[in-house]
Coordinates of C-alpha atoms in Angstrom, one line a residue:
M501 CA 22.6 80.5 28.1
T502 CA 21.9 76.9 29.1
L503 CA 18.7 76.1 30.9
L504 CA 18.4 73.1 33.2
T505 CA 15.3 71.1 34.1
V506 CA 14.5 71.1 37.9
R507 CA 15.7 67.6 38.1
Q508 CA 19.0 68.3 36.5
A509 CA 19.5 71.3 38.6
A510 CA 18.6 69.4 41.9
A511 CA 21.2 66.7 41.0
R512 CA 23.9 69.4 40.5
L513 CA 23.0 71.1 43.7
G514 CA 22.9 67.9 45.7
V515 CA 19.4 68.4 46.9
G516 CA 16.1 66.5 46.2
Y517 CA 13.8 67.5 43.5
S518 CA 10.9 68.3 45.9
T519 CA 13.4 70.6 48.0
L520 CA 14.3 72.6 44.9
K521 CA 10.7 72.9 43.8
Q522 CA 9.9 74.4 47.4
W523 CA 12.8 76.8 46.9
I524 CA 11.4 77.9 43.5
Y525 CA 7.9 78.4 45.2
Q526 CA 9.4 80.4 48.0
G527 CA 11.3 82.6 45.4
R528 CA 14.7 81.6 46.6
V529 CA 15.6 80.3 43.1
R530 CA 15.1 82.4 39.9
T531 CA 13.6 80.3 37.1
R532 CA 12.3 80.8 33.6
V533 CA 8.7 79.3 32.9
T534 CA 8.1 77.6 29.6
G535 CA 5.0 77.9 27.6
G536 CA 3.8 74.6 29.2
G537 CA 4.3 76.0 32.7
H538 CA 7.6 74.1 33.4
H539 CA 10.4 75.7 35.3
R540 CA 13.8 75.9 33.8
I541 CA 16.8 77.1 35.8
P542 CA 19.6 79.0 34.2
E543 CA 23.2 77.5 34.8
A544 CA 24.2 80.9 36.3
E545 CA 21.5 80.5 38.9
V546 CA 22.8 77.0 39.9
D547 CA 26.4 78.5 40.0
R548 CA 25.0 81.3 42.2
L549 CA 23.5 78.7 44.6
L550 CA 26.8 76.7 44.7
A551 CA 29.0 79.7 45.2
P552 CA 30.6 79.9 48.8
S553 CA 29.0 82.5 50.9
T554 CA 30.9 85.7 51.4
A555 CA 32.3 86.9 54.8
G556 CA 29.5 89.3 55.1
E557 CA 26.9 86.4 55.2
A558 CA 28.7 84.5 57.8
V559 CA 26.8 83.7 61.0
H560 CA 28.2 85.3 64.2
T561 CA 27.4 83.6 67.5
P562 CA 27.7 86.4 70.1
E563 CA 27.9 83.9 73.1
R564 CA 31.2 82.7 71.8
A565 CA 34.2 85.0 71.4
G566 CA 36.5 84.6 68.4
A567 CA 33.9 83.2 66.0
I568 CA 35.3 82.5 62.6
V569 CA 33.9 84.8 60.0
A570 CA 36.1 83.8 57.1
I571 CA 38.6 80.9 56.5
S572 CA 41.5 80.4 54.2
G573 CA 40.9 76.7 53.5
R574 CA 40.1 76.3 49.7
N575 CA 39.1 72.7 49.7
Q576 CA 35.5 73.4 50.7
L577 CA 32.7 71.1 50.0
R578 CA 29.1 72.3 50.3
G579 CA 26.5 69.7 51.2
F580 CA 23.5 68.8 53.3
V581 CA 23.6 66.9 56.5
D582 CA 22.3 63.4 55.9
E583 CA 22.9 61.9 59.5
V584 CA 24.2 62.9 62.9
R585 CA 25.0 60.1 65.3
A586 CA 26.4 61.2 68.8
E587 CA 27.7 58.8 71.4
G588 CA 29.8 59.8 74.2
L589 CA 32.3 62.5 73.5
L590 CA 32.3 62.0 69.7
A591 CA 29.8 62.4 67.0
Q592 CA 29.7 61.1 63.3
V593 CA 28.4 63.5 60.7
R594 CA 27.4 62.3 57.2
L595 CA 27.2 65.1 54.6
R596 CA 25.5 64.4 51.1
I597 CA 27.6 66.3 48.5
G598 CA 25.9 65.9 45.1
D599 CA 25.7 62.1 44.6
Q600 CA 28.5 61.4 47.1
T601 CA 28.7 61.2 50.9
L602 CA 31.4 62.3 53.2
T603 CA 31.6 61.2 56.8
A604 CA 33.4 63.2 59.5
V605 CA 34.0 62.4 63.2
I606 CA 34.0 65.4 65.3
T607 CA 33.4 66.2 69.0
R608 CA 29.8 66.1 70.3
D609 CA 30.4 69.7 71.7
A610 CA 31.1 70.8 68.0
V611 CA 27.8 69.3 66.9
D612 CA 25.9 71.0 69.7
E613 CA 27.6 74.3 69.0
L614 CA 26.8 74.1 65.2
K615 CA 23.3 72.9 66.0
L616 CA 23.7 70.4 63.2
R617 CA 20.5 68.6 62.3
R618 CA 19.6 66.4 59.4
G619 CA 18.8 68.4 56.3
D620 CA 20.9 71.5 57.4
E621 CA 23.3 72.9 54.8
A622 CA 26.9 72.5 56.0
L623 CA 30.4 73.0 54.7
A624 CA 33.2 70.4 54.9
I625 CA 36.6 72.0 54.9
V626 CA 39.3 69.4 54.0
K627 CA 42.9 70.2 55.2
S628 CA 45.3 67.4 54.5
T629 CA 49.0 66.9 53.6
E630 CA 48.2 63.6 51.9
V631 CA 45.9 62.6 49.1
M632 CA 45.4 58.9 48.1
I633 CA 44.1 57.9 44.8
A634 CA 42.2 54.5 44.3
R635 CA 40.6 52.7 41.5
Q636 CA 37.9 50.1 41.5
A637 CA 39.4 46.6 41.2
H638 CA 38.7 44.7 38.1
E639 CA 37.2 41.3 38.3
P640 CA 39.7 38.5 38.7
V641 CA 40.5 36.8 35.5
R642 CA 39.4 33.1 35.5
P643 CA 41.9 30.6 34.2
T644 CA 41.2 29.3 30.7
A645 CA 40.7 25.6 30.2
A646 CA 44.4 25.3 29.0
A647 CA 45.7 26.9 32.3
R648 CA 43.5 24.9 34.6
P649 CA 45.1 21.8 36.3
R650 CA 44.0 18.6 34.6
R651 CA 41.7 16.4 36.5
T652 CA 41.8 12.7 35.9
D653 CA 38.8 10.5 36.6
R654 CA 39.3 8.0 39.4
R655 CA 38.6 5.0 37.2
A656 CA 41.2 6.1 34.8
R657 CA 43.7 6.4 37.6
R658 CA 42.9 2.9 38.9
T659 CA 43.5 1.1 35.6
N660 CA 46.8 2.9 35.3
R661 CA 47.8 1.4 38.8
S662 CA 47.0 -2.2 37.8

């Protein structure tokens, strides 16, 4: 069984160190305490926290008929709301997923229905027929001295003309 430090577990979960410490103090996260009083978190506990919730745990909003209690989409990314910016009919929601961010543009009504606020846990479900792959560009190669065009000094050109 592998034990992780609080900092390592927080990085894996995509939450801040202080947030995870609060969860530990609240009893939401099971830990092992070392002889020195430090908390260590088993990998299995981190996996439990990362596991998608089951249909029985889904939130049902009674004021809206036909609420989704389960979804077939498998490309689910669990994260935390970093920012919500609403203007007009649309809203931009930025999720922090581990050390990455994902930005989605959705309707303002959807943000209001979901009651999305900074710090809330949320699930991004990606449905796409196309996936693009990209790489970071390498720095441009500078030409070597042999490949650079030769410069002649003005005085040398003047003497050649005379």
